[in-house]
Coordinates of C-alpha atoms and ligand atoms in Angstrom, one line a residue:
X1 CA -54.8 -232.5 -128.9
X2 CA -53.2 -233.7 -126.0
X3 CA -52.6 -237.1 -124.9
X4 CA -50.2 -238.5 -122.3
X5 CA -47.2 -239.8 -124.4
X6 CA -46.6 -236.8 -126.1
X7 CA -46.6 -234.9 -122.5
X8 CA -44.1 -237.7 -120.9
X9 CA -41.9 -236.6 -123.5
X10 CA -41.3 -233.4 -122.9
X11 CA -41.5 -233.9 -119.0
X12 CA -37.9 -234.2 -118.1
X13 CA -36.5 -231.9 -120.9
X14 CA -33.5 -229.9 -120.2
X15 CA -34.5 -226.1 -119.4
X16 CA -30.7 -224.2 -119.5
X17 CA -30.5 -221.6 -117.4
X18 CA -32.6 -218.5 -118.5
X19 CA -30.8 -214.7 -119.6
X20 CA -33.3 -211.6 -119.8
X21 CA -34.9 -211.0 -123.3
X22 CA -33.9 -207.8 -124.1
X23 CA -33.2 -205.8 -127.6
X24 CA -34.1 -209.1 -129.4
X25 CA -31.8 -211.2 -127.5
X26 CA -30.7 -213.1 -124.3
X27 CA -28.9 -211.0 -122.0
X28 CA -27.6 -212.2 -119.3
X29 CA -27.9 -210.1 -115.6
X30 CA -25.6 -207.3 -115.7
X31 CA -24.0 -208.5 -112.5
X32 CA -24.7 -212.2 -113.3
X33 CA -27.2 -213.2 -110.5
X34 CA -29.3 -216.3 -111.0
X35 CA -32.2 -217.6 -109.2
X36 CA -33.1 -220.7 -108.6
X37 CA -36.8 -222.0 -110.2
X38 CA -38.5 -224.8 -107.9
X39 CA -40.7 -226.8 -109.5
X40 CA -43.9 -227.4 -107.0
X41 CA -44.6 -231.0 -108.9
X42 CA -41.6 -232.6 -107.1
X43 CA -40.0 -229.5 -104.9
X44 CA -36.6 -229.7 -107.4
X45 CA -34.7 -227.1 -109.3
X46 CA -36.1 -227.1 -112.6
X47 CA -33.3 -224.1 -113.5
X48 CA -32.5 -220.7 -113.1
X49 CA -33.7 -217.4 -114.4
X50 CA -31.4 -214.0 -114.3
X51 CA -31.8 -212.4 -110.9
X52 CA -32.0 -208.8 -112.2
X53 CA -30.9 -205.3 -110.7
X54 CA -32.2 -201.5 -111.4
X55 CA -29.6 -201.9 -114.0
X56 CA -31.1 -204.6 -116.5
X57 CA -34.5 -202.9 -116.0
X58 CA -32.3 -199.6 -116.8
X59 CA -31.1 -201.4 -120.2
X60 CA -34.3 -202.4 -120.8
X61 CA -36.2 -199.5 -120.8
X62 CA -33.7 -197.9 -123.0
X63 CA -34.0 -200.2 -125.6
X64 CA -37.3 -200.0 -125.5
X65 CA -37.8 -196.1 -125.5
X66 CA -35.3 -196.2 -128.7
X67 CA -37.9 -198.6 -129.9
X68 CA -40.7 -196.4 -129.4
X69 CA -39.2 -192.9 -130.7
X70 CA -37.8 -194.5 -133.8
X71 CA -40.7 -195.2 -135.2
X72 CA -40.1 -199.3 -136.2
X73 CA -43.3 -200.2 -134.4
X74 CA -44.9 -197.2 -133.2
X75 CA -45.3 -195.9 -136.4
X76 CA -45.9 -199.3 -138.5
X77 CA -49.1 -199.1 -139.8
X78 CA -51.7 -201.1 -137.7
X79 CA -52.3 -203.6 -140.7
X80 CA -48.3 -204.7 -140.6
X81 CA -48.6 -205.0 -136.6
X82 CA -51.5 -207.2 -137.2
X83 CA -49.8 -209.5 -139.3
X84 CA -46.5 -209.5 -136.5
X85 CA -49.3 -210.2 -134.0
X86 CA -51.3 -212.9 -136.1
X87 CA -48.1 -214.9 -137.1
X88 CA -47.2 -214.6 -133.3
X89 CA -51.1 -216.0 -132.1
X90 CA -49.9 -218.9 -134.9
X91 CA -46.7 -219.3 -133.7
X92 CA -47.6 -219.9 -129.6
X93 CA -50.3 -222.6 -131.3
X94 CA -47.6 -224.1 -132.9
X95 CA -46.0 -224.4 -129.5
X96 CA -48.7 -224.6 -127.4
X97 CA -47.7 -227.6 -125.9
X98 CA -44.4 -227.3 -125.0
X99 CA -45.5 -223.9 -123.7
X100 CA -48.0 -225.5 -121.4
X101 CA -45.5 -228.3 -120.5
X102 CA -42.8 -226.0 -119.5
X103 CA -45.4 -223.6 -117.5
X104 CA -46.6 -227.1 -115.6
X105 CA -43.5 -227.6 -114.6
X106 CA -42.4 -223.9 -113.7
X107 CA -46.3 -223.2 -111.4
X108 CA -47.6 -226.5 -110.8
X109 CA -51.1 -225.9 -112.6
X110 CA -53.1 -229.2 -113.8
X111 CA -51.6 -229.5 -117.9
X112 CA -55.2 -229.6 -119.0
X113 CA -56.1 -226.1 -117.2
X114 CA -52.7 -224.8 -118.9
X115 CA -52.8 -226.0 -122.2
X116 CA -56.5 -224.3 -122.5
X117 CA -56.2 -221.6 -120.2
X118 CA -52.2 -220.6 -120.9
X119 CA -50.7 -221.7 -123.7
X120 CA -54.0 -221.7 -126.2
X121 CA -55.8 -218.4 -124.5
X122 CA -52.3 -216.5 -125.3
X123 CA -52.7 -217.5 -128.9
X124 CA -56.1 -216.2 -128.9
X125 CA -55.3 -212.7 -127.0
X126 CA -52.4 -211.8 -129.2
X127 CA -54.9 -213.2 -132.6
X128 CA -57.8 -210.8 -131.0
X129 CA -55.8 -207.6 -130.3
X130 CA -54.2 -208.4 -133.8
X131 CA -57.3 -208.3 -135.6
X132 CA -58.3 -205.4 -133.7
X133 CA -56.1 -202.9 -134.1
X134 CA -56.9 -201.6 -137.8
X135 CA -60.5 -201.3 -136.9
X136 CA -59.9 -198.6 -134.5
X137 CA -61.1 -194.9 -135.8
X138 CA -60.3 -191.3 -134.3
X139 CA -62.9 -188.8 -134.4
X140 CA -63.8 -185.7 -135.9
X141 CA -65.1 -183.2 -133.2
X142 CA -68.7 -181.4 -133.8
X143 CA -66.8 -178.3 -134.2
X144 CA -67.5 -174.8 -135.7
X145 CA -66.7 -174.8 -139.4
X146 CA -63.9 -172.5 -139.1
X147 CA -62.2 -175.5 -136.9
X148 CA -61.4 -179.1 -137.3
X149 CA -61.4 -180.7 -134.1
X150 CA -59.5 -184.1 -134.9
X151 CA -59.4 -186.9 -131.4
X152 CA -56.5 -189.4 -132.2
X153 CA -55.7 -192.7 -129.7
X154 CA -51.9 -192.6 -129.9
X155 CA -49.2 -194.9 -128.0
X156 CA -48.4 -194.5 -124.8
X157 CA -43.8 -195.1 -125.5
X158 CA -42.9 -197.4 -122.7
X159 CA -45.2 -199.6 -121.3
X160 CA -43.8 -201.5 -117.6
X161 CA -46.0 -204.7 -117.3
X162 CA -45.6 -206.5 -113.9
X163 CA -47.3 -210.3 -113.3
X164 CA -48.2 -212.4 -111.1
X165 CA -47.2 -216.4 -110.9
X166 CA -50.6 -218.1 -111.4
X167 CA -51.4 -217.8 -114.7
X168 CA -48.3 -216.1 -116.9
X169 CA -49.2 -217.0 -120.2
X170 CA -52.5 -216.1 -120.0
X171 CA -52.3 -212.8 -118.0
X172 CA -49.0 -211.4 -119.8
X173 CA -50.6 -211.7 -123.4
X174 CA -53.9 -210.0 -121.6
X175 CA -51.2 -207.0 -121.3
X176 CA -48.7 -207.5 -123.7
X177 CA -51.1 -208.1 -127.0
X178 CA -52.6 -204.6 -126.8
X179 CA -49.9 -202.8 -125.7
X180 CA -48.1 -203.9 -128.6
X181 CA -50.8 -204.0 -130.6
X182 CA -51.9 -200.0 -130.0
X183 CA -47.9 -199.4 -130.9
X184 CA -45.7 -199.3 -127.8
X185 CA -42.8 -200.7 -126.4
X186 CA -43.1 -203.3 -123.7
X187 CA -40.7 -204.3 -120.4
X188 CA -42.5 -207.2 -118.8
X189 CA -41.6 -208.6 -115.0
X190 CA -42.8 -212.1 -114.9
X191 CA -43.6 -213.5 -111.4
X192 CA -40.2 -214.6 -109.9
X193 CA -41.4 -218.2 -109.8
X194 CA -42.9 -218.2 -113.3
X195 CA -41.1 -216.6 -115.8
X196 CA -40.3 -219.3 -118.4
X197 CA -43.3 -219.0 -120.4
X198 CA -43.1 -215.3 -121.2
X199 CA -39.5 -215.7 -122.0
X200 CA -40.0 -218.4 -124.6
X201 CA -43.5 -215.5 -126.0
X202 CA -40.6 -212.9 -126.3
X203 CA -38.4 -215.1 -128.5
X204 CA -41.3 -216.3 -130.5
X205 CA -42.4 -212.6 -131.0
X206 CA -39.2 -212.0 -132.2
X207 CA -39.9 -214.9 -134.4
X208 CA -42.6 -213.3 -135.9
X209 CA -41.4 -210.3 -136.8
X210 CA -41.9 -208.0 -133.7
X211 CA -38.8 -205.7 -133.7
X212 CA -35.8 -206.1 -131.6
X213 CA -36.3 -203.8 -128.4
X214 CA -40.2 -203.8 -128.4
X215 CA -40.9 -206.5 -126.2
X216 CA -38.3 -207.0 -123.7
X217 CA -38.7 -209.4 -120.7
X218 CA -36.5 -208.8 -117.4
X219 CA -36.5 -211.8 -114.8
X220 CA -36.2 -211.3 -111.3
X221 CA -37.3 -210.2 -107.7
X222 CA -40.4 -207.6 -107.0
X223 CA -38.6 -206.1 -104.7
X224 CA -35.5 -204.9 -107.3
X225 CA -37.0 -205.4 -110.5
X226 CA -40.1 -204.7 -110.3
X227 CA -39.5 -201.5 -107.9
X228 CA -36.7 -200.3 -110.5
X229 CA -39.6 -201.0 -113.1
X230 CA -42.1 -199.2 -111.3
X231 CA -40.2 -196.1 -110.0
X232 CA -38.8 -195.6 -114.0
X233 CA -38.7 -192.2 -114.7
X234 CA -39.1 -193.3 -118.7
X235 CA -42.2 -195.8 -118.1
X236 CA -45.0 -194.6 -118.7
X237 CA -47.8 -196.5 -117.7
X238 CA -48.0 -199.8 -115.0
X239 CA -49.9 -202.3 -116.0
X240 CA -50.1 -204.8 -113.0
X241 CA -51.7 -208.2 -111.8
X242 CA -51.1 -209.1 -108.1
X243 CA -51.6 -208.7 -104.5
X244 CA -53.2 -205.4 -103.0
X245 CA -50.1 -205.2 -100.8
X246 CA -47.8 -204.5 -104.1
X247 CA -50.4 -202.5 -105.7
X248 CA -49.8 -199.4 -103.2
X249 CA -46.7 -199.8 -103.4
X250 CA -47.2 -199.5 -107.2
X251 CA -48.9 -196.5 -106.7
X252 CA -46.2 -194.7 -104.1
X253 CA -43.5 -195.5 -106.7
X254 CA -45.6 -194.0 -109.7
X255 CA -46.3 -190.8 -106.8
X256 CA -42.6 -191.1 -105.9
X257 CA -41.4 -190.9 -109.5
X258 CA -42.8 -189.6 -112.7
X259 CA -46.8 -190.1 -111.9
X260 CA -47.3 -193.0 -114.6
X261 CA -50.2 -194.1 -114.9
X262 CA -51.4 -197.5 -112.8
X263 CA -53.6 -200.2 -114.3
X264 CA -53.8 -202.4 -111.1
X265 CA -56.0 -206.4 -111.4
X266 CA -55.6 -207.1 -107.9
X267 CA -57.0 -209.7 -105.6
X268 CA -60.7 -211.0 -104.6
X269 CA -62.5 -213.3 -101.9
X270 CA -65.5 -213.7 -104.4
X271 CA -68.8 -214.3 -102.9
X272 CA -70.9 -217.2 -104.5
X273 CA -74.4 -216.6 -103.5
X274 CA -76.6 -220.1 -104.1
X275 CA -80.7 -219.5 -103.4
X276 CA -82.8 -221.9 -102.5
X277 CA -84.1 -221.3 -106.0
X278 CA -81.6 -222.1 -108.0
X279 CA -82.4 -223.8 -110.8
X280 CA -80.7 -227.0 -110.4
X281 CA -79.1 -226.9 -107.2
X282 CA -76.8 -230.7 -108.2
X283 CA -75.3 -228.3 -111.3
X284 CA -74.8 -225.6 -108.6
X285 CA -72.8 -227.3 -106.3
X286 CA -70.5 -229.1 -109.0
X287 CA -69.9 -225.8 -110.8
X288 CA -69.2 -224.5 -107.5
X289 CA -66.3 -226.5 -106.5
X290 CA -64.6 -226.3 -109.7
X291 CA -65.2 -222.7 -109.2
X292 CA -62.8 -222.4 -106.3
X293 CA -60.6 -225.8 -106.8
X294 CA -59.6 -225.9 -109.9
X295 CA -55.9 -224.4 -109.9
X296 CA -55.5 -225.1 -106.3
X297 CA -57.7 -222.2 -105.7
X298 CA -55.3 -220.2 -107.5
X299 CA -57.3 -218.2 -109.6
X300 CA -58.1 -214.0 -108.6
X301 CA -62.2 -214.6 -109.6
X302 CA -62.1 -218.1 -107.6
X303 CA -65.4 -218.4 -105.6
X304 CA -63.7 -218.1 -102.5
X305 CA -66.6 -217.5 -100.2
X306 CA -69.7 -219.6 -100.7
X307 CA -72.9 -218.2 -99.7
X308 CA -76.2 -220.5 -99.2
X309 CA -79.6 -220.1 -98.3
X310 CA -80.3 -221.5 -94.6
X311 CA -83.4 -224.1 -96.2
X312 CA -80.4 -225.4 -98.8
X313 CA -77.3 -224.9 -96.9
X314 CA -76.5 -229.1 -95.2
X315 CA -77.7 -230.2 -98.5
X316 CA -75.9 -228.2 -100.9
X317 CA -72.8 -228.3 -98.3
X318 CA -72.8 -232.0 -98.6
X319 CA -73.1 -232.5 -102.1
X320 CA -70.8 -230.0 -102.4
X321 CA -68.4 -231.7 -100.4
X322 CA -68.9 -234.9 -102.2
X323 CA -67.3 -232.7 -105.3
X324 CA -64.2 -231.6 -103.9
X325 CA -63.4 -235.0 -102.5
X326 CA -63.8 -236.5 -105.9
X327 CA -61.1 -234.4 -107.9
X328 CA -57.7 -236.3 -108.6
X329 CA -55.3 -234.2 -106.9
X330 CA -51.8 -235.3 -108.2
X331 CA -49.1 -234.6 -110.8
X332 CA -50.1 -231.8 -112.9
X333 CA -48.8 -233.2 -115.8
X334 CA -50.9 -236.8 -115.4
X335 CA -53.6 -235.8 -117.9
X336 CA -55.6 -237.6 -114.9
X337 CA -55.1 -235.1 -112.0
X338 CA -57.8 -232.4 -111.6
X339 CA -56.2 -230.2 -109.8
X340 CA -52.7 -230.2 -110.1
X341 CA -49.8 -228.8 -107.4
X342 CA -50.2 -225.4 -104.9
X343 CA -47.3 -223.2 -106.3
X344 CA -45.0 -223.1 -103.4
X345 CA -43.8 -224.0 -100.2
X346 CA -44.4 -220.8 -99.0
X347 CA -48.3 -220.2 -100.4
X348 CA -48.6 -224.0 -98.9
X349 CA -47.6 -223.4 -95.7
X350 CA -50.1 -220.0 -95.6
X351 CA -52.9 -222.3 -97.2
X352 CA -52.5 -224.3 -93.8
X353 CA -52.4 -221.9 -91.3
X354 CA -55.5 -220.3 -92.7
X355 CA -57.3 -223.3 -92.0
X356 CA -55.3 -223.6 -88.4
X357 CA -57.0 -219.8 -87.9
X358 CA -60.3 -220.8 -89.2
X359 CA -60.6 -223.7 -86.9
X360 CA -59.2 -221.2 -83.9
X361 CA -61.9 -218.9 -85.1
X362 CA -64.9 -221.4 -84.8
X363 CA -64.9 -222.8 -88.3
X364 CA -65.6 -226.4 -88.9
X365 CA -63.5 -228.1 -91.1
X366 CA -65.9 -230.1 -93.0
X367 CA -63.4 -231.9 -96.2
X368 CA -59.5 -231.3 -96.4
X369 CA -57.7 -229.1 -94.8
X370 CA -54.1 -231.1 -95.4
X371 CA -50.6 -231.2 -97.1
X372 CA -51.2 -234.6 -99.3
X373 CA -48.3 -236.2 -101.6
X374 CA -45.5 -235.1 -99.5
X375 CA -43.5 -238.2 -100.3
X376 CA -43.3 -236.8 -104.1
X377 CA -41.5 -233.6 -102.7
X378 CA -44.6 -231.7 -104.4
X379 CA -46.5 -229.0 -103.0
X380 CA -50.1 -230.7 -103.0
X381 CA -53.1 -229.8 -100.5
X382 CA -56.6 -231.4 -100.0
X383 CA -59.5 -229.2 -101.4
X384 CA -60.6 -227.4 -98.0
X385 CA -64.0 -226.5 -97.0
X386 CA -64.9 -224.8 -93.6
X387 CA -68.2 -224.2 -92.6
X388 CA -69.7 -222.0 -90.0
X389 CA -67.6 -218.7 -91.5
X390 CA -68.4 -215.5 -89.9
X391 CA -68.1 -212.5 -91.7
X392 CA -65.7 -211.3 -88.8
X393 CA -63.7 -214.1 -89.5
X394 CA -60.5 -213.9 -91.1
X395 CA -61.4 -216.5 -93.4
X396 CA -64.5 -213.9 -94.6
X397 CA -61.9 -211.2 -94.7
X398 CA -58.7 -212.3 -96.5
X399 CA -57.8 -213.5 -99.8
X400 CA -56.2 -217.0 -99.8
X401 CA -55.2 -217.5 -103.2
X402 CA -55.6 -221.7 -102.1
X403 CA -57.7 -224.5 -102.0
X404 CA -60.2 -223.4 -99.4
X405 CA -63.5 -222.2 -99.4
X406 CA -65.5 -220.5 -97.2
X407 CA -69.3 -221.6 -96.2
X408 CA -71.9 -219.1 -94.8
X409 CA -75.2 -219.0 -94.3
X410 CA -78.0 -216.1 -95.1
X411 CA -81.5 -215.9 -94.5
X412 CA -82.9 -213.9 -97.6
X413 CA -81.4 -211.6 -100.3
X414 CA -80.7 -208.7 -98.2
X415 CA -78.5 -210.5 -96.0
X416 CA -77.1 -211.7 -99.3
X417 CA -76.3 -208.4 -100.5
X418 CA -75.1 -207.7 -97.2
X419 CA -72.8 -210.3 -97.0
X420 CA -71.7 -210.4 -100.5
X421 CA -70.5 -206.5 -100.1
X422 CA -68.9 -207.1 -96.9
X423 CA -65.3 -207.0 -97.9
X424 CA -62.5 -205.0 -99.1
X425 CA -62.7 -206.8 -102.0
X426 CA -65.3 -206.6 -105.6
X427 CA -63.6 -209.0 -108.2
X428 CA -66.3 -211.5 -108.7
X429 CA -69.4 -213.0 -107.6
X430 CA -72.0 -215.8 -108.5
X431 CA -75.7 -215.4 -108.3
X432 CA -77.5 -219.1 -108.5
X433 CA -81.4 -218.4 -108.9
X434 CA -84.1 -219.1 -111.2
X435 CA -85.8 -215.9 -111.0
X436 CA -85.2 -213.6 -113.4
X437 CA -86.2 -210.5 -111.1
X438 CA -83.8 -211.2 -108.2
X439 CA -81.2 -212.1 -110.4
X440 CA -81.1 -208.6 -112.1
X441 CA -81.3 -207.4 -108.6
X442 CA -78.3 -209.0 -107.4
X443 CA -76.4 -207.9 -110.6
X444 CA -77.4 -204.5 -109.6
X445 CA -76.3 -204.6 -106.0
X446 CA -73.6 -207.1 -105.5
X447 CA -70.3 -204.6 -106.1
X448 CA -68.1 -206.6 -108.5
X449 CA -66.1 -206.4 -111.4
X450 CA -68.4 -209.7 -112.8
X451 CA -71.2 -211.0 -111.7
X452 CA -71.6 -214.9 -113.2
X453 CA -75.9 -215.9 -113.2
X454 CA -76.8 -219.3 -112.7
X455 CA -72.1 -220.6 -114.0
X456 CA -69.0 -219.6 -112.3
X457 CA -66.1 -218.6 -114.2
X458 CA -65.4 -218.5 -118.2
X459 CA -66.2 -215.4 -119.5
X460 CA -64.0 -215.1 -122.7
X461 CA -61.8 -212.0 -123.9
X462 CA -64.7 -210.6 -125.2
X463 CA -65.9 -209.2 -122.1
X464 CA -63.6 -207.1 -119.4
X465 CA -62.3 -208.0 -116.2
X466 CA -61.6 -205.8 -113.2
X467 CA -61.8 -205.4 -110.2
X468 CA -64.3 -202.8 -108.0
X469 CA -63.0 -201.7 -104.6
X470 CA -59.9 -203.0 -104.0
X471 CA -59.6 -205.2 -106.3
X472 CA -58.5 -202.7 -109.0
X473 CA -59.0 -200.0 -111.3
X474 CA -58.0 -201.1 -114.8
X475 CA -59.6 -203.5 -117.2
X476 CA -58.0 -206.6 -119.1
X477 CA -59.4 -208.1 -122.4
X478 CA -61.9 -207.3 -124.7
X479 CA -61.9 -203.8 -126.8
X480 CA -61.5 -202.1 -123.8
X481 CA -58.2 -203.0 -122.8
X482 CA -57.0 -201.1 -125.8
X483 CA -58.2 -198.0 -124.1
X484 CA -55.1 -198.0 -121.6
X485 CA -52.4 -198.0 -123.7
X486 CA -53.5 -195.3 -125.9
X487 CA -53.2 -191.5 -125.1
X488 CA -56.4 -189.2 -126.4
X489 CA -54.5 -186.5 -128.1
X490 CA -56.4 -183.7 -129.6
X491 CA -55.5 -181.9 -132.8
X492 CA -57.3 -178.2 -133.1
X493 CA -57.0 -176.8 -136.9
X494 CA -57.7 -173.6 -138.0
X495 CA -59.0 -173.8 -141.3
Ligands
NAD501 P1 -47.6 -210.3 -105.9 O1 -48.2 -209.0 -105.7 O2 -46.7 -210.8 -104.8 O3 -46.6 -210.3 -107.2 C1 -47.1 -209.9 -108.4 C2 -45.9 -209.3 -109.2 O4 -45.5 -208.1 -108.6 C3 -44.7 -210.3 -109.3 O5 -44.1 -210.2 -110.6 C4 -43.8 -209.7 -108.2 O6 -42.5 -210.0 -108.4 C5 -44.1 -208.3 -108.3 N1 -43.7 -207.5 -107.1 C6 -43.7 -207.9 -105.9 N2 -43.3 -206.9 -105.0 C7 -43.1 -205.8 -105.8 C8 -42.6 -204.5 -105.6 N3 -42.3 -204.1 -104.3 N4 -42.5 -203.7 -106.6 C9 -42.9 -204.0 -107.9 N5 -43.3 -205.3 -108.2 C10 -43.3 -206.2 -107.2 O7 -48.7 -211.3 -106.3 P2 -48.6 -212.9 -106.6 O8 -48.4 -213.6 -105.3 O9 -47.6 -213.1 -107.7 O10 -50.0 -213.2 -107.2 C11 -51.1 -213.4 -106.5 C12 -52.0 -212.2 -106.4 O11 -52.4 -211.8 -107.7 C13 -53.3 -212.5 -105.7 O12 -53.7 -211.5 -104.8 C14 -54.3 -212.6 -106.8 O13 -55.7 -212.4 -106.5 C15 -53.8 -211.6 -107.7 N6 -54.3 -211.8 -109.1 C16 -55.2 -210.9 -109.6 C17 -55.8 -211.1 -110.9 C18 -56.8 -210.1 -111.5 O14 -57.1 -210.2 -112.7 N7 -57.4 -209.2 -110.7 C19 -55.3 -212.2 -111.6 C20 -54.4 -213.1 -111.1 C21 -53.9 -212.9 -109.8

């Protein structure tokens, strides 16, 4: 497990500067850019990644649809992928921890958070698609007997999968491991500022027997890569984690181009709805904050927006408050810190002006609210909480993705509702009651892609996540996932 000496170890390592993973091997960018990865622990340049062009994602794709027609995956059978994918799940283990060091260092996220949630999770996702995949039956159709109606799931070819910063590991493997695992060919486009993880998966899939040109990785910029990516005429499905903002333009570059398919996981401002009746209001409130701090806020389901019953609200706002100041906020690699470093410079400075426009809205600052640690050249920021939040406020109204949580008051469960539903937004939402009635009610009404009774956060891969509204259309984990990278093709025999 993981103790402190064998982290300091691997804290200052080398990282060279990273080529694209393409065709089984490095590749540098076609015109040789390079871009420079910040680390948020200390604000210096950990290395540099290939700044790729249209023309890497070009080579990419190629190899992969070569991949995919040939056959050397495609048509394996499913108890061979397995193995590829099982040896792989044992291979990240192997690595998990200088998986989760390097990804500390690359996003900034606490190492306890990423060894678990990154480096561990991925294991698990590509051991659970793995052992799915030769459990998966067509069908026979009811049919006349003159007819057999057969229903196969087939591969997609080309799968584009585009990711977002805060948690690579875990959310690339939630695409990549049944992609692969249902048969197709993968490009993936880390996050700019956190691609070193998913190289390092690519090599060690390659490791483990996945074939060269499967499971490519190009580095880069949304704005070329992912674009190129996304307006591929020979990709055939998206599968995306990010902001709304890139998700339509996801979806005018699929219109624009060859109509691919779009599995969009997009953002949230998740209501957390506490009644007066909850069952142990002290376990509320400590769940709570973790449920929006942890990660520096940086999680899509984060309880963003915390909504209490009038009778509770000063007293669960206080104790509450008493939480958040009580986390170690430090270096995310001190197995002591909490909560370790917000990502950037950039998602820093928009953490703080959200709390400047909350204030200028009427909003009370009640904990936080400030850059911390600035002497270690670190991106680090109090855990916030502004009370007084109206649902006209843009604090109510936008995602964050930071530190700072929204407090507003209701006075019974239709306001709840009312309040709950009144955003853009239906990623997740926490119910905290003891009756049984209301909170079947709530599950019923609140529109969300999870609704958490009585915890916040930790559902496992064996349930779905997605978003309602806009917060997306596609599902990761569980069986379902599976679902979007297969085709329902339809065989109709004459007998
Ligand atoms: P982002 O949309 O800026 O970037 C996500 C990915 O899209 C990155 O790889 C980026 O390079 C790429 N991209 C950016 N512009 C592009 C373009 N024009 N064309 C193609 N690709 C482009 O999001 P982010 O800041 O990296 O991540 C934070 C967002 O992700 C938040 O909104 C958060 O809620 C969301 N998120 C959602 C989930 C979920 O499961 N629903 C999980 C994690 C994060």
């Amino acid at each position: 497990m993981l103790n402190q000496a064998s982290i300091d170890a691997l804290r200052h390592a080398a990282v060279p500067p990273q080529s694209h993973f393409i065709g089984g091997k490095r590749a540098p960018a076609l015109d040789g850019g390079l871009l420079d990865v910040v680390s948020p622990i200390d604000g210096r340049v950990l290395t540099q990644i290939a700044d790729g062009s249209a023309a890497d994602v070009d080579a990419a794709v190629a190899t992969a649809r070569v991949a995919f027609e040939d056959g050397r995956w495609s048509r394996m059978a499913p108890a061979e992928r397995k193995k590829v994918l099982m040896r792989l799940g044992d291979l990240i283990e192997a690595h998990a921890l200088e998986l989760a060091v390097l990804g500390v260092r690359d996003n900034g996220t606490e190492i306890n958070m990423a060894f678990k949630a990154e480096a561990l999770s991925a294991a698990g996702t590509f051991r659970y698609y793995g052992e799915a995949i030769d459990k998966v039956y067509g069908q026979i159709a009811p049919t006349a007997d003159s007819i057999l109606g057969l229903v196969h799931h087939a591969p997609v070819g080309v799968v584009g999968a585009i990711v977002p910063w805060n948690f690579p590991l875990m959310i690339g493997s939630w695409k990549v491991a049944p992609a692969l695992a249902a048969g197709n060919s993968v490009v993936l486009k880390p996050g700019e500022t956190a691609s070193l993880t998913l190289l390092r998966i690519a090599e060690l899939a390659s490791e483990a027997g996945v074939p060269d040109g499967v499971f490519n990785v190009v580095t880069g910029r949304g704005a070329t890569v992912g674009e190129a990516l996304a307006l591929h005429m020979d990709v055939d499905i998206l599968a995306f984690t990010g902001s709304g903002a890139t998700g339509r333009r996801l979806l005018e570059y699929s219109a624009r181009s060859n109509l691919k398919r779009c599995y969009l996981e997009l953002g949230g401002k998740s209501p957390n709805v506490v009644f007066a009746d909850a069952p142990d209001l002290g376990q509320a409130a400590k769940v709570s904050a973790a449920g929006i701090f942890r990660n520096s806020g940086q999680v899509c389901v984060a309880g963003s927006r915390l909504l209490v019953q009038e009778d509770v609200a000063e007293a669960f706002v206080a104790e509450l408050t008493r939480h958040a100041e009580a986390f170690t906020v430090g270096d995310p690699l001190d197995l002591g810190s909490q909560i370790g470093a917000v990502h950037s410079e950039a998602q820093l400075a928009a953490n703080l002006d959200f709390v400047k426009t909350a204030e200028a809205e009427g909003a009370e600052r009640r904990s936080g609210g400030e850059r911390i640690l600035a002497e270690t050249g670190g991106t680090y920021m109090q855990p916030t909480i502004m009370a007084g939040v109206k649902e006209t406020d843009t604090l109510f109204q936008k995602e964050v993705f930071g530190p700072i949580l929204a407090v507003t008051p209701f006075k019974d469960e239709d306001e709840a509702v009312r309040l709950a539903n009144g955003t853009a937004f239906g990623l997740a939402a926490g119910v905290w009651t003891a009756n049984l009635s209301r909170a079947h009610r709530m599950i019923g009404r609140i529109r969300s892609g999870v609704v958490h009774v009585n915890t916040y956060g930790g559902p496992d891969l064996t349930v779905p996540l997605g978003g309602l509204k806009q917060s997306g259309n596609g599902h990761d984990k569980s069986l379902h996932a599976l679902e979007k990278y297969t085709d329902l093709k339809t065989a109709w025999i004459q007998l």
